[in-house]
Tab-separated table of C-alpha atoms in Angstrom:
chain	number	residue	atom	x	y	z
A	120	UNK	CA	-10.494	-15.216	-26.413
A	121	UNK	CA	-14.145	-14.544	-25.683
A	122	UNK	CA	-15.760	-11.029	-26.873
A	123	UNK	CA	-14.594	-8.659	-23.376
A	124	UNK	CA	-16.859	-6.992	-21.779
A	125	UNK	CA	-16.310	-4.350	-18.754
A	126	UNK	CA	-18.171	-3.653	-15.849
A	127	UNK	CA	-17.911	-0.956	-13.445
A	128	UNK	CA	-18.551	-1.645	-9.650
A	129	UNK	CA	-19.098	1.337	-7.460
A	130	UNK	CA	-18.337	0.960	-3.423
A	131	UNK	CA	-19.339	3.160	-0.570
A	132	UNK	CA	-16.481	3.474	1.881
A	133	UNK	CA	-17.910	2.309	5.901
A	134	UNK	CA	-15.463	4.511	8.142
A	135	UNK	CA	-12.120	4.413	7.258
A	136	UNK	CA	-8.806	3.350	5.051
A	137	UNK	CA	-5.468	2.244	5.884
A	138	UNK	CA	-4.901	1.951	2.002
A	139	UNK	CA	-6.975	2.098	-1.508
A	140	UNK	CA	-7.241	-1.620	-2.104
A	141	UNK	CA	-5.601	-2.636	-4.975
A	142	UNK	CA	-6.450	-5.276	-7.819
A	143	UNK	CA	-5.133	-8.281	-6.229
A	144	UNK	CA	-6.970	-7.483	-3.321
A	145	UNK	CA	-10.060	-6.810	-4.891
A	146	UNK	CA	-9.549	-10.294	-7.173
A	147	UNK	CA	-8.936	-12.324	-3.621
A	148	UNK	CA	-12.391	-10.505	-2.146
A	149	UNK	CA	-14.255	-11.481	-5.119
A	150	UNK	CA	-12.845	-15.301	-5.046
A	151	UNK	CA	-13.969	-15.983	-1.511
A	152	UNK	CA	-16.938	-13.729	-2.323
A	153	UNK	CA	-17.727	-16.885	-5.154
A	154	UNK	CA	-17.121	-19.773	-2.840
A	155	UNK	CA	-19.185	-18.016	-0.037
A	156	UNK	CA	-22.599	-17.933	-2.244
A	157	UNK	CA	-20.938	-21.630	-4.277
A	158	UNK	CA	-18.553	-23.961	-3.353
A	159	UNK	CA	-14.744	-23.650	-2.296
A	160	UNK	CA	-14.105	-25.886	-5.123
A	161	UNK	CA	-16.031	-23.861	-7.750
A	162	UNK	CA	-13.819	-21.274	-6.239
A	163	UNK	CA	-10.362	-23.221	-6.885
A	164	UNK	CA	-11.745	-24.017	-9.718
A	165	UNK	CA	-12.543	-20.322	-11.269
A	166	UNK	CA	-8.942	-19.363	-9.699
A	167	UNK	CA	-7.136	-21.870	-11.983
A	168	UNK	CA	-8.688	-20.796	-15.040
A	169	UNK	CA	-8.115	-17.719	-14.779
A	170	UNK	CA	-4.341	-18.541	-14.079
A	171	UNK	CA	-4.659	-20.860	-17.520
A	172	UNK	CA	-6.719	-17.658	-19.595
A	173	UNK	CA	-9.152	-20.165	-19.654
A	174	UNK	CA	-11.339	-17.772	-18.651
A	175	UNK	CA	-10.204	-14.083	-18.643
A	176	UNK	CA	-10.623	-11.259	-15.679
A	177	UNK	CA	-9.054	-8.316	-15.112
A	178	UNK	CA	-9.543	-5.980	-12.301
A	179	UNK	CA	-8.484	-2.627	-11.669
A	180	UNK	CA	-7.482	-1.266	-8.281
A	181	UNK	CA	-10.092	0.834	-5.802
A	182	UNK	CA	-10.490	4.162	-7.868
A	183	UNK	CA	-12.183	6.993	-6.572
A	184	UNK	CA	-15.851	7.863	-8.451
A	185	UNK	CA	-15.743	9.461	-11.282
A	186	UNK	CA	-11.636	10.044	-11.320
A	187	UNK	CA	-8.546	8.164	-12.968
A	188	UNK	CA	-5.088	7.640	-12.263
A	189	UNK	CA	-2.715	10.516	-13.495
A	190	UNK	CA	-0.024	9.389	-15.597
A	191	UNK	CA	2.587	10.966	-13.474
A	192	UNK	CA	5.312	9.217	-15.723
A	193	UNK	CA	4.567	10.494	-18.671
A	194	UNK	CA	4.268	14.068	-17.439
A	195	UNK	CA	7.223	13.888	-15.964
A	196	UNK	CA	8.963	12.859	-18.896
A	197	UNK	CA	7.226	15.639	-20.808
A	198	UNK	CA	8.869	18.057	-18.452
A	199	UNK	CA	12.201	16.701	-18.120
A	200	UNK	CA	12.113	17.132	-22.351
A	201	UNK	CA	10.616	20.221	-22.164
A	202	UNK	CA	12.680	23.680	-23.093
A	203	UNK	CA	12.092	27.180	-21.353
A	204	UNK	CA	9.508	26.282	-17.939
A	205	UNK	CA	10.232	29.077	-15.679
A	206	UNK	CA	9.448	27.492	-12.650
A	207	UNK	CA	9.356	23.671	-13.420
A	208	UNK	CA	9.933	22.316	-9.667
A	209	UNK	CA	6.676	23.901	-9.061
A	210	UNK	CA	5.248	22.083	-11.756
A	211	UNK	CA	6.954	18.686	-11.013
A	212	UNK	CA	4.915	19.149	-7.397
A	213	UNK	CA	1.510	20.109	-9.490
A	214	UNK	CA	2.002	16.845	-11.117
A	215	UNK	CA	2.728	14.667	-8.085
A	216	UNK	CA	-0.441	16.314	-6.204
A	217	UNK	CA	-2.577	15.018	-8.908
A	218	UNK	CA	-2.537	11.387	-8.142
A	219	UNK	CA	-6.330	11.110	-9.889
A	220	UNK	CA	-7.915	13.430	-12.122
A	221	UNK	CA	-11.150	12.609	-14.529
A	222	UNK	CA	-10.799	11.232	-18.077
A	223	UNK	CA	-11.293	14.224	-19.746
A	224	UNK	CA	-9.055	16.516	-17.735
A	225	UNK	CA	-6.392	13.931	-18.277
A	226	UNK	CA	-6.803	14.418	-22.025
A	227	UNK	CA	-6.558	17.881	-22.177
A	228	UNK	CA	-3.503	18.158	-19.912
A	229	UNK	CA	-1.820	15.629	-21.720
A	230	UNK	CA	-2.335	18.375	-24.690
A	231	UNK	CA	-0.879	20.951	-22.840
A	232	UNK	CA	1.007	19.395	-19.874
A	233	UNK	CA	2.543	22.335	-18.578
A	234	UNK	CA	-1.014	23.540	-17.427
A	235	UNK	CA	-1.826	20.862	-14.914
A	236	UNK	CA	-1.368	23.080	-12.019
A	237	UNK	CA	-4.359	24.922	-12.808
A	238	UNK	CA	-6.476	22.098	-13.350
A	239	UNK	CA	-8.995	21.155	-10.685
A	240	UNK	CA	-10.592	19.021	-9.495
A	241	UNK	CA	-8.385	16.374	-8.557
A	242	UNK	CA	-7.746	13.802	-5.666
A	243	UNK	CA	-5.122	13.754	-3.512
A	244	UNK	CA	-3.435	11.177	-1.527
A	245	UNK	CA	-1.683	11.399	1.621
A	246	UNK	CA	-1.027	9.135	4.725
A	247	UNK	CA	-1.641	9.746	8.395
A	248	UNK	CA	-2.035	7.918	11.784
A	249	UNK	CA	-4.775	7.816	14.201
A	250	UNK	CA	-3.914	7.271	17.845
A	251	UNK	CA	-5.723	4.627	20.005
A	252	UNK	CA	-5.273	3.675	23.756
A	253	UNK	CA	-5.955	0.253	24.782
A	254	UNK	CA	-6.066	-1.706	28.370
A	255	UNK	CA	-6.113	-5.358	29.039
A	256	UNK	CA	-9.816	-6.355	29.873
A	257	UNK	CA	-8.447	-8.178	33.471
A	258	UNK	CA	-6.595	-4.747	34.439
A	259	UNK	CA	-10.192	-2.692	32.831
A	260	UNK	CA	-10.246	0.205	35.943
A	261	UNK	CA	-7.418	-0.574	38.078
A	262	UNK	CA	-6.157	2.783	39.743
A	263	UNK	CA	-3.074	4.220	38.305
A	264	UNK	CA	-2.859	2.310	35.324
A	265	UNK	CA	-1.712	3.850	32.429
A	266	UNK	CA	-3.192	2.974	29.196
A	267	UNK	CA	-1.062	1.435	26.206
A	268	UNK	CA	-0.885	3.743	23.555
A	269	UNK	CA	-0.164	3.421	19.723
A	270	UNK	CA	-0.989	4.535	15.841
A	271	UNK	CA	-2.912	2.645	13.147
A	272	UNK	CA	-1.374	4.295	9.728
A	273	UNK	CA	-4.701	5.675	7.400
A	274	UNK	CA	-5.024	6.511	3.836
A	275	UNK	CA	-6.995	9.975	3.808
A	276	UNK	CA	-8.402	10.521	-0.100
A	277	UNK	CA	-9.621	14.196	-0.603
A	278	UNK	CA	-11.295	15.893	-3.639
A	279	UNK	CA	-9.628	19.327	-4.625
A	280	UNK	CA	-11.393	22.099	-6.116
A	281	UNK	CA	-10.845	25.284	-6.598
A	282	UNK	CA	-13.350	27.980	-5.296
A	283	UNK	CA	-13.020	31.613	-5.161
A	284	UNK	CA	-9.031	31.619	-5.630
A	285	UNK	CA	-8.971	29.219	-2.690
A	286	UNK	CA	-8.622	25.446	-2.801
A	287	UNK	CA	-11.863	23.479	-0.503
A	288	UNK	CA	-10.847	20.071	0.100
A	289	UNK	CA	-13.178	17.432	0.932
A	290	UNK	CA	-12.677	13.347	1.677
A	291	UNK	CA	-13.787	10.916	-0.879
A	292	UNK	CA	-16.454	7.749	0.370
A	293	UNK	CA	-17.662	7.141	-3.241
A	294	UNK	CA	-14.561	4.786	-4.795
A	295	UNK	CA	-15.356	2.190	-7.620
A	296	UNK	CA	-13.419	-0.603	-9.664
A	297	UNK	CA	-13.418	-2.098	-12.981
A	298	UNK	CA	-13.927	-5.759	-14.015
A	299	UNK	CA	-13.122	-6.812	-17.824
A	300	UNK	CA	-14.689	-9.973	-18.064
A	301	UNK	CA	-15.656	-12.630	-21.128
A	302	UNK	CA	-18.908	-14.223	-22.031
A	303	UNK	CA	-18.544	-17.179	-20.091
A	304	UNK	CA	-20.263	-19.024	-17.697
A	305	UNK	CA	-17.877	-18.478	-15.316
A	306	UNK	CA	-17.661	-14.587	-15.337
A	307	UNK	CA	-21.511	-14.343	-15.777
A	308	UNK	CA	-21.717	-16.324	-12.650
A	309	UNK	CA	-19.780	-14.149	-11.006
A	310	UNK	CA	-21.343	-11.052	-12.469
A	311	UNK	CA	-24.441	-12.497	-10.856
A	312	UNK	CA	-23.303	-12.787	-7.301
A	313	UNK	CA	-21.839	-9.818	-6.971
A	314	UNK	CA	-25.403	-8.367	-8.068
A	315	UNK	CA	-26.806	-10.537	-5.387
A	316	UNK	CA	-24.396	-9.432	-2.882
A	317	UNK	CA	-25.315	-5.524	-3.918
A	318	UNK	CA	-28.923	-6.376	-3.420
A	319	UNK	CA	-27.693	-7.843	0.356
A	320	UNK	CA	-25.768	-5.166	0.691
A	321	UNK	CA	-23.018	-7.474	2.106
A	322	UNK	CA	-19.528	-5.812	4.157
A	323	UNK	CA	-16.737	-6.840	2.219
A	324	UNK	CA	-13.225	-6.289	4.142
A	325	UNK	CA	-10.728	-5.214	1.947
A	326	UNK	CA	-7.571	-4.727	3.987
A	327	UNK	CA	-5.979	-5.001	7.654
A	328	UNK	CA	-8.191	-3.847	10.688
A	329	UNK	CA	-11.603	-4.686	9.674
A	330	UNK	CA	-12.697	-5.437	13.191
A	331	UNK	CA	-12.190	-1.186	14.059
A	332	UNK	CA	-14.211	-0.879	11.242
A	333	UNK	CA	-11.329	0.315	8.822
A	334	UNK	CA	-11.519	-1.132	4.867
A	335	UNK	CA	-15.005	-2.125	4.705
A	336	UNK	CA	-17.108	-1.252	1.707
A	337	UNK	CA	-20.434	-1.951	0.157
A	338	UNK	CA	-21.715	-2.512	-3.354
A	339	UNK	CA	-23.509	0.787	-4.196
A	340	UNK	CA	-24.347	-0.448	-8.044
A	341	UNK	CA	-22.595	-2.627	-11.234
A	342	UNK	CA	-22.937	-1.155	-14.461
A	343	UNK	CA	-21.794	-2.560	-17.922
A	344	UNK	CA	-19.855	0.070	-19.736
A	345	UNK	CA	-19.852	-0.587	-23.386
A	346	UNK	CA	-17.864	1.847	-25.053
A	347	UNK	CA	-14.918	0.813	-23.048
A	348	UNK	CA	-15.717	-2.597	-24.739
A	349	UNK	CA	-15.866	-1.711	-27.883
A	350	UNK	CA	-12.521	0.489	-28.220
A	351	UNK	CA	-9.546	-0.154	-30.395
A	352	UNK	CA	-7.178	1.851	-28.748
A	353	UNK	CA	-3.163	1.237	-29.192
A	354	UNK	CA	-2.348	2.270	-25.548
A	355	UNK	CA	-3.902	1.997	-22.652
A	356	UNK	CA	-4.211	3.633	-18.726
A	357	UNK	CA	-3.041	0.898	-16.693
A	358	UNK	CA	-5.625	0.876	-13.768
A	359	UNK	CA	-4.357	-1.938	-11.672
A	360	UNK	CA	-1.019	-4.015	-10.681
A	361	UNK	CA	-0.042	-5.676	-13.811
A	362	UNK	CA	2.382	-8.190	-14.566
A	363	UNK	CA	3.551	-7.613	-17.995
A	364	UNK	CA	3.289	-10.298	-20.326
A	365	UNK	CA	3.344	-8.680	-23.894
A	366	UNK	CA	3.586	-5.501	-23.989
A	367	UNK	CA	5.972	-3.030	-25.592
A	368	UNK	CA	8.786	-2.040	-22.949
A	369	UNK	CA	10.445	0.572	-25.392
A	370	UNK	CA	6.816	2.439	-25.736
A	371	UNK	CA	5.019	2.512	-22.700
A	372	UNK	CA	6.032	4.821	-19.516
A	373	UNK	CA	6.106	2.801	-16.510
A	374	UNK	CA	5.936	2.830	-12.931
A	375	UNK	CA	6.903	-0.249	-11.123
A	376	UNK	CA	6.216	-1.557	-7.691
A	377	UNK	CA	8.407	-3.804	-5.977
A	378	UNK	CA	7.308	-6.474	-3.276
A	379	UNK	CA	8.487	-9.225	-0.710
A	380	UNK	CA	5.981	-12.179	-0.742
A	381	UNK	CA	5.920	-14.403	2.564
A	382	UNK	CA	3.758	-16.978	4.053
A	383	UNK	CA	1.055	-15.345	6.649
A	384	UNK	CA	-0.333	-17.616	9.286
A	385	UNK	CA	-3.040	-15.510	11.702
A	386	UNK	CA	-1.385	-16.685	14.881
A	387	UNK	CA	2.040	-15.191	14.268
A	388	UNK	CA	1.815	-13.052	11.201
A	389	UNK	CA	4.421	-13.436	8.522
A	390	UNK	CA	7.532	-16.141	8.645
A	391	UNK	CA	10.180	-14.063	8.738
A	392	UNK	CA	12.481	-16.949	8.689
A	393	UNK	CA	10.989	-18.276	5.051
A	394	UNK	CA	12.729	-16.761	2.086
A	395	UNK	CA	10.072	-14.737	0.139
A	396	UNK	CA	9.023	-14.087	-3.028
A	397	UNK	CA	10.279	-10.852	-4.847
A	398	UNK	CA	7.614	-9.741	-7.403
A	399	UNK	CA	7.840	-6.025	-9.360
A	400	UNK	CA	4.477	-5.057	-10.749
A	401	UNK	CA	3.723	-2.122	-13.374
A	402	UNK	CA	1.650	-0.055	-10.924
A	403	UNK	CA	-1.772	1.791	-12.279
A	404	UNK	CA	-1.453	5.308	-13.593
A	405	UNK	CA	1.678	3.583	-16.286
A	406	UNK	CA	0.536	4.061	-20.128
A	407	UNK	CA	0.746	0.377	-21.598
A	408	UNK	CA	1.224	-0.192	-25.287
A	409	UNK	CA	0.071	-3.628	-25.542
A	410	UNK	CA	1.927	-6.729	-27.940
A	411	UNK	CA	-1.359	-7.591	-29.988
A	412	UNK	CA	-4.288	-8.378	-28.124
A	413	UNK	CA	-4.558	-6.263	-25.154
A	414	UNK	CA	-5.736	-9.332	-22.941
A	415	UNK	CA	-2.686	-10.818	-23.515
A	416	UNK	CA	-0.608	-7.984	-21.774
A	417	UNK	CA	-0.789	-9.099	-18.244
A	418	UNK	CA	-0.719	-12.711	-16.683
A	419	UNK	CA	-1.317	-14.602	-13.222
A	420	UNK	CA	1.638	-16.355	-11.492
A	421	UNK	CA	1.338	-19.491	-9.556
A	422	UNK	CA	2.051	-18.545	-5.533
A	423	UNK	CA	5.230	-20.691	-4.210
A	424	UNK	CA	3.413	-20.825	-0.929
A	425	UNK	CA	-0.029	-22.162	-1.630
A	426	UNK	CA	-0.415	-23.990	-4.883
A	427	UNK	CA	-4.189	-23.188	-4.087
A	428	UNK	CA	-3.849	-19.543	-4.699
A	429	UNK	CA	-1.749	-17.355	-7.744
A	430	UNK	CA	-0.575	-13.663	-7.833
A	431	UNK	CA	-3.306	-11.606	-10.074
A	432	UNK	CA	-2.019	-9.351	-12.398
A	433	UNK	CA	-4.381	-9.446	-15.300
A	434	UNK	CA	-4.622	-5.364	-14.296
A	435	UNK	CA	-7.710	-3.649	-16.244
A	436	UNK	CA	-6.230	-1.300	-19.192
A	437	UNK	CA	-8.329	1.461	-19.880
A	438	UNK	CA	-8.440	2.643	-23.603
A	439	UNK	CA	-6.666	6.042	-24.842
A	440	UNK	CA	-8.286	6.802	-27.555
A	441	UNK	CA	-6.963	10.147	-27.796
């Protein structure tokens, strides 16, 4: 494999989420993103490759600025094994509260673990609904029609801090990814356009209900981030949905996500009546201890719907080096 090097692409939220995009997402943007400013079949092409580690990318998930996934797990486990916490249910919430918290808070909680609940900042996670009413454009201002009524489901991301004894929440716009990528012409090509995209400052819709102006973002900047690079770390923050490849199962604390893959056709949705595709990824936030060369620890999948496409998960590993 190629000398790695990692990027980091900051996005400006447009309005609003139904969900934090995750890596496969982001890696299916990026691919149509390609053949938009190329060719569709520069765009297969690219997709294959990366399937054969021809050419290696790895993506992490939609991260807010500035903040990284808590390894919940591993606290967790640090509690369960831990003698004499007075109060630890109060601390098991503290811990699943803190769905992001920056590097170096991370570090020093995972020092002293049962301190987290005092640390701020961090970002929290919840889901809502909105409610919308909607009337058929022939019936628009009929008398005595009532209006159809239902909820689109939204992701609301807030910043914690702590001020004056008193915790001041505020919701996160500035979110970011990372891109591991090698020194090929491939990658640099890519690198390119999605400098020339950031220069356009081109919508890209990551996620359902695009058209009410819900998951649309725009390249703020891409910087290269060379101490990442240059690490040899023997575990790593698992930033995106991996599959696991090599890695060391008996070492690493995981959290796994489970899904049903089905064909989707825009006229009616998904076939319900076609037997899917169960897939269980290692979800970010999971502390990897990679099998050799950390590259190697995730793969791509061909899709069994669409031998055009394959299921990312070469997920972006962040160093530990602490």
């Amino acid at each position: 494999m190629e000398e790695i090097r990692t990027y980091k692409v900051g996005m400006k939220l447009k309005g609003r989420l139904t969900q934090l995009p995750d890596s496969q997402k982001i890696f299916g943007a990026l691919t149509y993103l390609l053949g938009e400013y190329t060719t569709s079949e520069n765009a297969g092409s690219f997709v294959a490759d990366v399937k054969e580690r021809k050419v290696f990318c790895s993506l992490s998930d939609m991260l807010p600025e500035g903040f990284l996934p808590v390894p919940q797990t591993w606290f967790l486990d640090c509690v369960d094994k831990s003698d004499g916490i007075a109060e630890p249910k109060k601390l098991y919430k503290a811990i699943k509260q803190r769905q992001y918290m920056d590097e170096n808070k991370i570090m020093q909680m995972m020092d002293n673990p049962q301190q987290i609940e005092n640390s701020y900042p961090y970002i929290s996670v919840y889901n809502s609904h909105q409610i919308h009413a909607s009337l058929e454009s022939l019936q628009y201002g009929l008398p005595g029609l009532d209006p159809e009524i239902y909820s689109v489901p939204e992701c609301i991301v807030e910043e914690v801090r702590i001020s004056g004894g008193r915790e001041e929440r505020s919701q996160v716009t500035d979110f970011c990814f990372y891109l591991g990528a090698d020194k090929g012409e491939k990658m640099e090509q890519l690198i390119q356009i999605i400098k020339k995209a950031q220069e356009q400052e081109r919508l890209f819709f990551l996620g359902a209900r695009s058209s009410q102006g819900m998951n649309t973002f725009v390249i703020k900047d891409i910087t290269a981030v060379s101490r990442i690079s240059e690490s040899n770390a023997v575990r790593y923050l698992n930033l995106g949905m991996l599959l696991p490849d090599k890695i060391d199962f008996n070492k690493s604390y995981l959290k796994i996500f489970t899904s049903e893959r089905r064909p989707f056709h825009m006229p009616g949705g998904w076939e319900k009546d076609v037997c899917g595709q169960v897939v269980s990824f290692i979800q970010q936030g999971s502390i990897i201890y990679p099998l050799g060369d950390p590259g190697s620890a995730g793969k791509c999948i061909q899709s069994v719907f669409d031998e055009n496409a394959i299921l990312f998960g070469n997920a972006f590993m962040l160093p530990m080096n602490y």
